[in-house]
Short mmCIF file of C-alpha atoms in Angstrom, two decimals:
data_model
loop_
_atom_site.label_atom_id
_atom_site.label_comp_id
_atom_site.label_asym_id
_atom_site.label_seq_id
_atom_site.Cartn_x
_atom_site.Cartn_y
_atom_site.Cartn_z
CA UNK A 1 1.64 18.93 4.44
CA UNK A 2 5.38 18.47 5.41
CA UNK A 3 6.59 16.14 8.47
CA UNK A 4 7.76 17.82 11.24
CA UNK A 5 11.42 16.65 11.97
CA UNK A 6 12.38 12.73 12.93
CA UNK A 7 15.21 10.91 13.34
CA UNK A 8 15.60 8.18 11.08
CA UNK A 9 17.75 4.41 12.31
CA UNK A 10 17.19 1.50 9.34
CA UNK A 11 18.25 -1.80 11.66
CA UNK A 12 19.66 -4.39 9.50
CA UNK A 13 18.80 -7.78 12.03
CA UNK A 14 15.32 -8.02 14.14
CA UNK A 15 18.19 -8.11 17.26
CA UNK A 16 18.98 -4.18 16.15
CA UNK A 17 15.28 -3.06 15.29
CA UNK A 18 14.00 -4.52 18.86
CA UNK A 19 16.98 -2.74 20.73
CA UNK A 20 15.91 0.44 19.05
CA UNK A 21 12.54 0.30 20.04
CA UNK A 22 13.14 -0.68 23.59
CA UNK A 23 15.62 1.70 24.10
CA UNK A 24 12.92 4.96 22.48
CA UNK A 25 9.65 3.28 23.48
CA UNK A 26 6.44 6.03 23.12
CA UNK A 27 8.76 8.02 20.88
CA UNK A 28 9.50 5.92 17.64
CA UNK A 29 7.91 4.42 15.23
CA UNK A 30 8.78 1.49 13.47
CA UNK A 31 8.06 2.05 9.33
CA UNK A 32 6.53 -0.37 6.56
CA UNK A 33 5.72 0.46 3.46
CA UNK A 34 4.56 3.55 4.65
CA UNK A 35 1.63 4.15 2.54
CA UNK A 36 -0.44 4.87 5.78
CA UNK A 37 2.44 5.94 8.07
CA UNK A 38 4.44 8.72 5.89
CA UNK A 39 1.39 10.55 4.98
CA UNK A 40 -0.31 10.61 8.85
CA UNK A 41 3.28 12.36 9.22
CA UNK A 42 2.93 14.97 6.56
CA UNK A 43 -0.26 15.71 8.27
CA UNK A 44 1.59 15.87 11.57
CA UNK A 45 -1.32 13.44 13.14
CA UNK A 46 2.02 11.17 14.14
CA UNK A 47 5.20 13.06 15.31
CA UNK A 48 7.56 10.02 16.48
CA UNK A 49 11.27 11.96 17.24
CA UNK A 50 12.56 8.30 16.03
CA UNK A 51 11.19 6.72 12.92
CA UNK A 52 12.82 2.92 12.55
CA UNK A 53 12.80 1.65 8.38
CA UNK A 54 12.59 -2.29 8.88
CA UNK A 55 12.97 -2.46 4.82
CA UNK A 56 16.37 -4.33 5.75
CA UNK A 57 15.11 -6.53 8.04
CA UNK A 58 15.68 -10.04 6.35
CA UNK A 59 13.78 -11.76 9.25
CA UNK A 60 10.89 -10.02 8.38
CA UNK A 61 10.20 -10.55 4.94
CA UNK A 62 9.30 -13.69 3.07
CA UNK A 63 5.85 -15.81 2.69
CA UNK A 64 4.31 -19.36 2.63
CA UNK A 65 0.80 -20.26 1.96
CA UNK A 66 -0.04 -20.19 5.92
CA UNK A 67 2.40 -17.63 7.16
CA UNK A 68 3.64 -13.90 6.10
CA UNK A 69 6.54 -12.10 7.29
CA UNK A 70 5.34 -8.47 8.68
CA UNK A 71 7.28 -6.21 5.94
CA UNK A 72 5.61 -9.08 2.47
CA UNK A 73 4.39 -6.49 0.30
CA UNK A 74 1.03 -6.81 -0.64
CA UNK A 75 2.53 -7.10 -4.60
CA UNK A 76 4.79 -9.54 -3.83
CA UNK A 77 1.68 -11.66 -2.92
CA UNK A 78 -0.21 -10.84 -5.68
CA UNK A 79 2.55 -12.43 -7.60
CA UNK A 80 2.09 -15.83 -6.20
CA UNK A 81 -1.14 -15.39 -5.58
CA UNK A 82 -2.06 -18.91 -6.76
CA UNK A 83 -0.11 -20.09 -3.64
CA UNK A 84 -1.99 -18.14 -0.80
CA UNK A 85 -5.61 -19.12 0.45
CA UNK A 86 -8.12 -18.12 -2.76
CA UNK A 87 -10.44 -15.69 -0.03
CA UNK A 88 -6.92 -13.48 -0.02
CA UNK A 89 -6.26 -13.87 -3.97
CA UNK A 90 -9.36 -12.36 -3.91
CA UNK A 91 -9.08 -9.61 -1.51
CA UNK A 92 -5.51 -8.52 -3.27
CA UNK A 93 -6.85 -6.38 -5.72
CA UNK A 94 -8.92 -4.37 -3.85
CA UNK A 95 -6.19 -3.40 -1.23
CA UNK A 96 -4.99 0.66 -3.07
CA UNK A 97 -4.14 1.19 -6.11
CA UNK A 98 -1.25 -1.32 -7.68
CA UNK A 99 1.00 1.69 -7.02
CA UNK A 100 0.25 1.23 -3.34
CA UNK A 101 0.59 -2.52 -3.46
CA UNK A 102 3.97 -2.03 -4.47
CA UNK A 103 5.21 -0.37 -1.74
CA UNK A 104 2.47 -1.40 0.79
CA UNK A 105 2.97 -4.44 3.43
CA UNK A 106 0.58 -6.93 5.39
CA UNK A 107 2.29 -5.96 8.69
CA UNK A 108 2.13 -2.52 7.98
CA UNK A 109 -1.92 -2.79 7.67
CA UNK A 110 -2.00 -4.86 10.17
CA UNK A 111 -0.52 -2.14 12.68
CA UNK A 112 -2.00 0.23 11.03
CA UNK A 113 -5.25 -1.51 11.84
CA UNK A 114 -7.69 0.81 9.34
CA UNK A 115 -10.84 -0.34 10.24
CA UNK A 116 -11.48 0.05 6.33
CA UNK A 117 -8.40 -2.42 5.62
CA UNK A 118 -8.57 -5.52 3.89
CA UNK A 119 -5.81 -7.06 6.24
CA UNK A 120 -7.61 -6.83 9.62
CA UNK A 121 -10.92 -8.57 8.31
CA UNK A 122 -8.79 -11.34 6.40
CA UNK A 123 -6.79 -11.58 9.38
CA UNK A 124 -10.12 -12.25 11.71
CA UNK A 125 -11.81 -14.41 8.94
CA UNK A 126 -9.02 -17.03 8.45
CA UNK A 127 -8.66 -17.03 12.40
CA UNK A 128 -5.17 -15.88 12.14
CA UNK A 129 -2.43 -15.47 14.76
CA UNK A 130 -0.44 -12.38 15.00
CA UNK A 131 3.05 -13.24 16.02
CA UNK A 132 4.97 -10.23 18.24
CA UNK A 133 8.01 -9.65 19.91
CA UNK A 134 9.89 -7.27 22.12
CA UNK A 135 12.72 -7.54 24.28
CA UNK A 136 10.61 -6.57 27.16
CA UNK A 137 7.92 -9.52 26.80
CA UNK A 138 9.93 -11.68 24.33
CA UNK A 139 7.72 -13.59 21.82
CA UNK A 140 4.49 -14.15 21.95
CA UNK A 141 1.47 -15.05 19.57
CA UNK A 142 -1.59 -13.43 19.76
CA UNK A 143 -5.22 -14.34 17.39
CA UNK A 144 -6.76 -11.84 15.82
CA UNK A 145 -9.41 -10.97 17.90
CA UNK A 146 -6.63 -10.31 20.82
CA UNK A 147 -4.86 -7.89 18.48
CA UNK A 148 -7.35 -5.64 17.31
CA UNK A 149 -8.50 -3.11 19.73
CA UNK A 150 -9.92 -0.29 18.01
CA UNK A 151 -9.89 1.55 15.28
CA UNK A 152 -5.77 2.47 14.97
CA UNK A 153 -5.58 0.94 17.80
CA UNK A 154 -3.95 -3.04 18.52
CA UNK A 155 -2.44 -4.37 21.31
CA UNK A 156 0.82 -3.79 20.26
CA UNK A 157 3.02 -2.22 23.22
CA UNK A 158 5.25 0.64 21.75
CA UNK A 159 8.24 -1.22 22.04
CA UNK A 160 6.79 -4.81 20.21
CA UNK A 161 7.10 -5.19 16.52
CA UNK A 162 4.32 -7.65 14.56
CA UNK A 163 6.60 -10.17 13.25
CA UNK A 164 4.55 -12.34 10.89
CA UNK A 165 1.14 -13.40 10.80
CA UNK A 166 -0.11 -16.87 10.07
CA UNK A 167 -3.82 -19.15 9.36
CA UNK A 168 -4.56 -22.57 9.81
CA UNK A 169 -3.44 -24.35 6.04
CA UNK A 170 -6.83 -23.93 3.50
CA UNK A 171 -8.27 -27.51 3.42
CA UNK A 172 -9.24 -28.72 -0.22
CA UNK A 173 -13.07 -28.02 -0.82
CA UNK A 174 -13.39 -25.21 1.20
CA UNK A 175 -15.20 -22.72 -0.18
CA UNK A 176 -15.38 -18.52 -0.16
CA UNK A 177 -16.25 -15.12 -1.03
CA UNK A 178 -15.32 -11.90 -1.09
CA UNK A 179 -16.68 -8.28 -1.62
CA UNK A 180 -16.09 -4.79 -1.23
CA UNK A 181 -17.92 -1.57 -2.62
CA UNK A 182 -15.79 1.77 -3.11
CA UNK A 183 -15.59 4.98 -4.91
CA UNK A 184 -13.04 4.10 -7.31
CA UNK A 185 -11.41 0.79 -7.72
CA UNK A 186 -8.79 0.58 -5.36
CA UNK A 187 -9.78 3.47 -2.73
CA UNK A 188 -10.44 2.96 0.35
CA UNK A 189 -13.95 0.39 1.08
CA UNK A 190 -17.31 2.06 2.06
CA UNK A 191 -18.46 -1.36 2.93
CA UNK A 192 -16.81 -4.38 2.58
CA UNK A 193 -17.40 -8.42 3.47
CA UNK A 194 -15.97 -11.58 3.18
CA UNK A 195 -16.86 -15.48 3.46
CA UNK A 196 -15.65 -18.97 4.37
CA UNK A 197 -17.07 -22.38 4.42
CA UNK A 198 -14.77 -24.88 5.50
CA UNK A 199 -15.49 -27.94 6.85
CA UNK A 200 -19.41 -26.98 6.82
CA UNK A 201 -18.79 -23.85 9.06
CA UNK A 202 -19.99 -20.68 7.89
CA UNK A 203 -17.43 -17.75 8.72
CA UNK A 204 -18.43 -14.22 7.63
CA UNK A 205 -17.28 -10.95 8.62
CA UNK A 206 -18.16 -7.26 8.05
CA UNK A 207 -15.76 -4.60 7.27
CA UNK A 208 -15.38 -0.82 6.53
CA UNK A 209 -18.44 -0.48 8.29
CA UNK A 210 -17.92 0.03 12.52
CA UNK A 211 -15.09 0.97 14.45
CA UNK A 212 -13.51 -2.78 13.64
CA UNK A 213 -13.81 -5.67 11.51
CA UNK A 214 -16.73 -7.93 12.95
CA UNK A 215 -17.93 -11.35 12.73
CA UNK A 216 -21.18 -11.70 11.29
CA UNK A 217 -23.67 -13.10 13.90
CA UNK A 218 -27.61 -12.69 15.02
CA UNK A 219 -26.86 -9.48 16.92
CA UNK A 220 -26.37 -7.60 13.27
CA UNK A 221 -23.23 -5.45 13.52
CA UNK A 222 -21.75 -2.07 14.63
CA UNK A 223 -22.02 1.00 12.33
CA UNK A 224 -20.24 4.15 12.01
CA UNK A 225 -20.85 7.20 9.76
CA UNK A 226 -17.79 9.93 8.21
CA UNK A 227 -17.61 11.82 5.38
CA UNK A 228 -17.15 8.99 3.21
CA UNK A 229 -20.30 7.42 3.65
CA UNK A 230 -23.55 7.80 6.36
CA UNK A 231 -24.28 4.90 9.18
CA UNK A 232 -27.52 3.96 7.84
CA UNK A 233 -25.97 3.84 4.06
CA UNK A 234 -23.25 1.28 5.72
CA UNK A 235 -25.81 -0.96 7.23
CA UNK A 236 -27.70 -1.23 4.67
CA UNK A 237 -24.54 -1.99 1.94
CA UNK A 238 -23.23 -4.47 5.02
CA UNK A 239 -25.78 -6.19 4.95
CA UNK A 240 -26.56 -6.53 1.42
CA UNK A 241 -22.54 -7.62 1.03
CA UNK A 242 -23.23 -10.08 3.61
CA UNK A 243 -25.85 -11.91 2.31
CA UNK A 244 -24.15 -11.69 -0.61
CA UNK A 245 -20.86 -13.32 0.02
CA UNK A 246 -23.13 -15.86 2.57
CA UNK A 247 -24.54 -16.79 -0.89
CA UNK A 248 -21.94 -17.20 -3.04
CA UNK A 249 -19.44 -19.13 -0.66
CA UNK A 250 -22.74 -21.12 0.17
CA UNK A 251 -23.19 -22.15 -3.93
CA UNK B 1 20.59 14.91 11.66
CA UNK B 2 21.06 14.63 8.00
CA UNK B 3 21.06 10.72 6.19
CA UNK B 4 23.53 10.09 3.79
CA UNK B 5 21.81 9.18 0.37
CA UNK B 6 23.13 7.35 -2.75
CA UNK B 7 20.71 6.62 -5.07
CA UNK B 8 20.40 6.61 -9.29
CA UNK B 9 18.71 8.83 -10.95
CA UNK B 10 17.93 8.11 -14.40
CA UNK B 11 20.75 6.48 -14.91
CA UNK B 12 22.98 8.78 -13.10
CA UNK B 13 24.35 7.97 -9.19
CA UNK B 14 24.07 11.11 -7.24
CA UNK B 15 24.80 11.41 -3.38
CA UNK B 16 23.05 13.90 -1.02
CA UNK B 17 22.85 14.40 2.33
CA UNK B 18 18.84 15.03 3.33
CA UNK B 19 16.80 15.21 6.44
CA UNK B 20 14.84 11.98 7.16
CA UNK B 21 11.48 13.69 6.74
CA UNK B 22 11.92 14.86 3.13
CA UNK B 23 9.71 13.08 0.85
CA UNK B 24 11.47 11.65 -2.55
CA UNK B 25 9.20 13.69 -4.65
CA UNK B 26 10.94 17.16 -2.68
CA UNK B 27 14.34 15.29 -3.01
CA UNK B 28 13.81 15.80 -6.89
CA UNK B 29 11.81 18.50 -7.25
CA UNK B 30 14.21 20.96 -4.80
CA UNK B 31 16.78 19.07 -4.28
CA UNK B 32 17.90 18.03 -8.21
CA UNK B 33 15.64 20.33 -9.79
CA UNK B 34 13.51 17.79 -11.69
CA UNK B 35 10.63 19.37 -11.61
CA UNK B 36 8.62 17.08 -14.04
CA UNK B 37 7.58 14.94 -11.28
CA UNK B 38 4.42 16.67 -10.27
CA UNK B 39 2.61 17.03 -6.89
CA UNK B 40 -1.07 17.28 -6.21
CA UNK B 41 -2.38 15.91 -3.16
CA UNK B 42 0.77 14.84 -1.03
CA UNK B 43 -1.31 12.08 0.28
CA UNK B 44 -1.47 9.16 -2.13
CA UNK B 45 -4.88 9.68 -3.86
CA UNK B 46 -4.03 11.77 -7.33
CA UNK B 47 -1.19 9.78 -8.26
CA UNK B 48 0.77 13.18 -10.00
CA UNK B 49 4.05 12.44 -8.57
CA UNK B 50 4.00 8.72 -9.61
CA UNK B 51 7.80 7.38 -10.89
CA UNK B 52 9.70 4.37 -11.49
CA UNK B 53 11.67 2.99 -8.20
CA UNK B 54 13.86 0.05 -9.38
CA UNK B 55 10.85 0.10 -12.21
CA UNK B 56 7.70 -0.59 -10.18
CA UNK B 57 5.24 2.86 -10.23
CA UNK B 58 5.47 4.36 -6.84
CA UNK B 59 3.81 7.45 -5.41
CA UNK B 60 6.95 9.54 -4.68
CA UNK B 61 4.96 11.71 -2.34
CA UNK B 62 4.23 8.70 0.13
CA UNK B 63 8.34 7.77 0.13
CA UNK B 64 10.86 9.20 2.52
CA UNK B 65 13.79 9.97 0.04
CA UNK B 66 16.09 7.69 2.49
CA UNK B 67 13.99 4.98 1.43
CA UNK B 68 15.26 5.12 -1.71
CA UNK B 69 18.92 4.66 -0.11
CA UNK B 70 20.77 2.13 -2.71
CA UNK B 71 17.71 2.20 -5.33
CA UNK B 72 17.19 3.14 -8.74
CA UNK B 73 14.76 5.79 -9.77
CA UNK B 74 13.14 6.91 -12.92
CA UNK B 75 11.35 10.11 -13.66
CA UNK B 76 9.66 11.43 -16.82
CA UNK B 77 13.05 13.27 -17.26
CA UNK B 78 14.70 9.96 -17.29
CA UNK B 79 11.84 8.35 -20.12
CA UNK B 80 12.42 9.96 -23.23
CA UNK B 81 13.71 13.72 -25.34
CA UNK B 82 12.77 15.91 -27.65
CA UNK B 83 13.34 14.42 -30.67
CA UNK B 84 13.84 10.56 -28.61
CA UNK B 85 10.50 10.01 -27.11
CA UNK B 86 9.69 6.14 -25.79
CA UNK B 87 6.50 4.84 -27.78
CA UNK B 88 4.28 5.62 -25.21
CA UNK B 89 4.89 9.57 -25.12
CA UNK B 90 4.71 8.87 -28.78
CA UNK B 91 1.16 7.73 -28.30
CA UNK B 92 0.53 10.34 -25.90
CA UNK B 93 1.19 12.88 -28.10
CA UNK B 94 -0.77 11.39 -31.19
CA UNK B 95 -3.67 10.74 -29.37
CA UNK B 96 -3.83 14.23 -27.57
CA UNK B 97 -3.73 12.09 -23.85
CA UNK B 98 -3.36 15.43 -22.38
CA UNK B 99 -4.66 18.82 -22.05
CA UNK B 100 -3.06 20.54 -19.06
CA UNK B 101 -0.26 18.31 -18.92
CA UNK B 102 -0.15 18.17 -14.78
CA UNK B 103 -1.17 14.68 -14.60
CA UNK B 104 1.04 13.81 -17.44
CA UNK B 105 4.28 12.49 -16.02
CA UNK B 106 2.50 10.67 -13.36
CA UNK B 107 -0.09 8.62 -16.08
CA UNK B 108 3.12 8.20 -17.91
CA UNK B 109 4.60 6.41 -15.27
CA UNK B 110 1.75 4.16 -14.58
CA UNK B 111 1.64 3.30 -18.27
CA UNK B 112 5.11 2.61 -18.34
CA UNK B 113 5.15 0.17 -15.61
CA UNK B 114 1.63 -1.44 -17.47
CA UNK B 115 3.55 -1.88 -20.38
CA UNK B 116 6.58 -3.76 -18.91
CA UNK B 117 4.97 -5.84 -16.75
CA UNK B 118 3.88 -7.62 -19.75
CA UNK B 119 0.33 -8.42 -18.62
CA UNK B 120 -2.44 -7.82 -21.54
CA UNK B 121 -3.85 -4.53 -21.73
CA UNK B 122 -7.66 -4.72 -22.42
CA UNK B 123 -9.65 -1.67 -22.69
CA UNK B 124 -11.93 -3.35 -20.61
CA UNK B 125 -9.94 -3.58 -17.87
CA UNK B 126 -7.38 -0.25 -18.89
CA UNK B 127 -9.81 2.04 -16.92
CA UNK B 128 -9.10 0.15 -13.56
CA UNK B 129 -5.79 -0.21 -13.53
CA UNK B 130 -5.86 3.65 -14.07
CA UNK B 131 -7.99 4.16 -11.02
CA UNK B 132 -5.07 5.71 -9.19
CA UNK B 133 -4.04 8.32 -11.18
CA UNK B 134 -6.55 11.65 -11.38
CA UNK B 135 -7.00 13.40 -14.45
CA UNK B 136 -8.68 16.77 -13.41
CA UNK B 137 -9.23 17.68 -17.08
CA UNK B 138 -11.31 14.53 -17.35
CA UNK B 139 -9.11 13.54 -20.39
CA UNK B 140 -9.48 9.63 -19.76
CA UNK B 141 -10.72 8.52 -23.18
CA UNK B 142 -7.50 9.44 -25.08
CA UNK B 143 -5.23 8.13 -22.59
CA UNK B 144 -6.73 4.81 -22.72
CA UNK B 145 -5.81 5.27 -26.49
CA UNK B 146 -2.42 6.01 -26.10
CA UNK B 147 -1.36 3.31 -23.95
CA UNK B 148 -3.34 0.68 -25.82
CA UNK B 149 -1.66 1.72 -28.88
CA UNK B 150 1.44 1.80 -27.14
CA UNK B 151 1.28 -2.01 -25.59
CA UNK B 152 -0.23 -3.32 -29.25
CA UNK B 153 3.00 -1.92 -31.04
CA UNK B 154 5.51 -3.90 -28.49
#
């Protein structure tokens, strides 16, 4: 349960941090929070030789109601969580234990991409866009459904750091739900969904379920089965989250 | 290659050199020999090794110790004394909010942080907030106590 060795760089502009990971590519890793990250080390399922901390990275940090920087800690929103979209004041809680909020970032779940994260299904719900940059490609902005490829798996190139991601503003009226079921409050979801209804439109999706976050749609949804919980005990909890949240944001 | 580290300690600055990959909970277990800061699972989930960094409750098992480069950190060792103990150990101790003591500093930590953040402490909702740390002796009832007792006499 220890790392193997790393070496360790902690960039202080997004100029430094982007250099870094253009000049090491395939072998660093750029750290969050690293509530997901340090212990996939001490398990030695990642061994980067280059580990970059963007904890100093001013251009990375900070919030609005439509947009937040990569390394926002999920507490830090929690704190102002009157200010955010009420479908995410919602979700907060349920994202670890307050321990792990503390340290714990949006981009880093994001990357991460846990397919039993809050973050991802948010991020697909509120039709976000996932802004990235590298020296190689530059900037670009990419929506949520472009980002997420699989489960640990985005379209991130090794050398492109998630800068910030951002939603369309939350119109007055609209209306939501959220709901997750887990062992303990605060570990990670056996089944998990979430609502809008803005502007008429129905948006649901279905989490901690499949291989990915999915949108909720005719064709039912994709199911996978671990040692947390079976396929057929995931459908059926999907399902019954769905309808619920369908419900509630429908009342 | 080893990181330079300056960090405080319970009040005290100390400076080390480390290797990135040790965790902050080795840094003070081997490293300063404050062994009161307890590890169980390494990975996040028992919450044993929680402490103070710049007083928010942090698992020190899921921190490099160069993250804590420039910080401030408290451990149990850094909470109270023989003879000096902070009103929560006090309530800890009255109640009986332990039996093998390895979850101890940990739930101390959490309770700590509960406490100052100034939010009211229900018993309703005391069990939740707890969720993270493990209590393998099952002990849950009288550590509820303890910190409620503790947050009413603030």
């Amino acid at each position: 349960m220890k790392s193997a060795p790393f070496e360790y760089a902690r960039p202080t502009t997004l100029t430094e941090a982007l250099d870094l990971l253009d000049r090491h590519g395939e072998d660093c890793k750029p750290l969050a929070g690293g509530q997901s990250l340090v212990p996939l080390l001490a398990m030695r399922l990642a061994r980067p030789s280059l580990l970059v901390d963007l904890d100093r990275v001013p251009e990375l940090r900070g919030f609005s109601a439509e947009r937040v920087g990569a390394m926002a800690t999920n507490a830090q929103l929690e704190r102002r969580a009157g200010d955010l979209p009420p479908v995410i004041a919602a979700a907060l809680p349920h994202i670890g234990h307050f321990q792990i909020r503390n340290r714990g970032t949006v981009g880093g779940s994001l990357a991460h991409l846990d397919p039993a994260g809050e973050w991802p299904a948010l991020a697909l719900l509120l039709e976000a866009e996932l802004t990235v940059e590298s020296k190689r490609l530059g900037r670009r902005t990419l929506s949520a459904g472009q980002f997420m490829r699989g489960p640990m798996t985005t379209a991130l190139g090794a050398d492109e750091l998630l800068l910030s991601v951002s939603w369309p503003r939350w119109p007055a009226g609209a209306r939501w739900a959220f709901a997750e079921v887990a062992r303990r409050p605060g570990d990670f979801a056996l089944a998990g969904a979430a609502c809008t209804v803005i502007a008429g439109r129905t948006r649901a999706v279905v989490f901690a379920v499949g291989p990915l976050p999915q949108l909720a749609g005719d064709g039912g949804f994709e199911v996978t089965g671990d040692l947390h919980a079976s396929a057929a005990y995931r459908r059926e909890v999907g399902k019954r989250l769905l309808d619920r949240v369908m419900t509630q944001a429908a009342m | 290659m080893e990181q330079s580290l300056r960090v405080k300690v319970n009040g005290q600055a100390v400076k080390r050199e480390v290797p990135p990959r040790l965790t902050l909970a080795d840094f003070l277990r081997d490293r300063l020999r404050l062994t009161g800061t307890h590890l169980g699972c390494e990975h996040g989930v028992c919450g044993a090794c929680t402490v103070l960094l710049d007083g928010d409750a942090v698992r020190a098992c899921l921190l490099l110790a160069v993250q804590a480069d420039g910080r401030e950190v408290t451990t149990v060792e850094g909470m109270g004394e023989p003879g000096r103990l902070t009103p929560l150990q006090r309530a800890f101790l009255e109640h009986g909010a332990f039996q093998c003591g390895f979850c101890t500093p940990g739930f101390l930590a959490t309770g700590e942080a509960l406490l100052r953040s100034g939010r009211r402490l229900s018993r309703a909702e005391l069990p939740d907030l707890l969720a993270g740390n493990l209590c393998r002796c099952t002990g849950y009832g009288p550590i509820v106590d303890a910190i409620l007792e503790a947050a009413g006499s603030r």
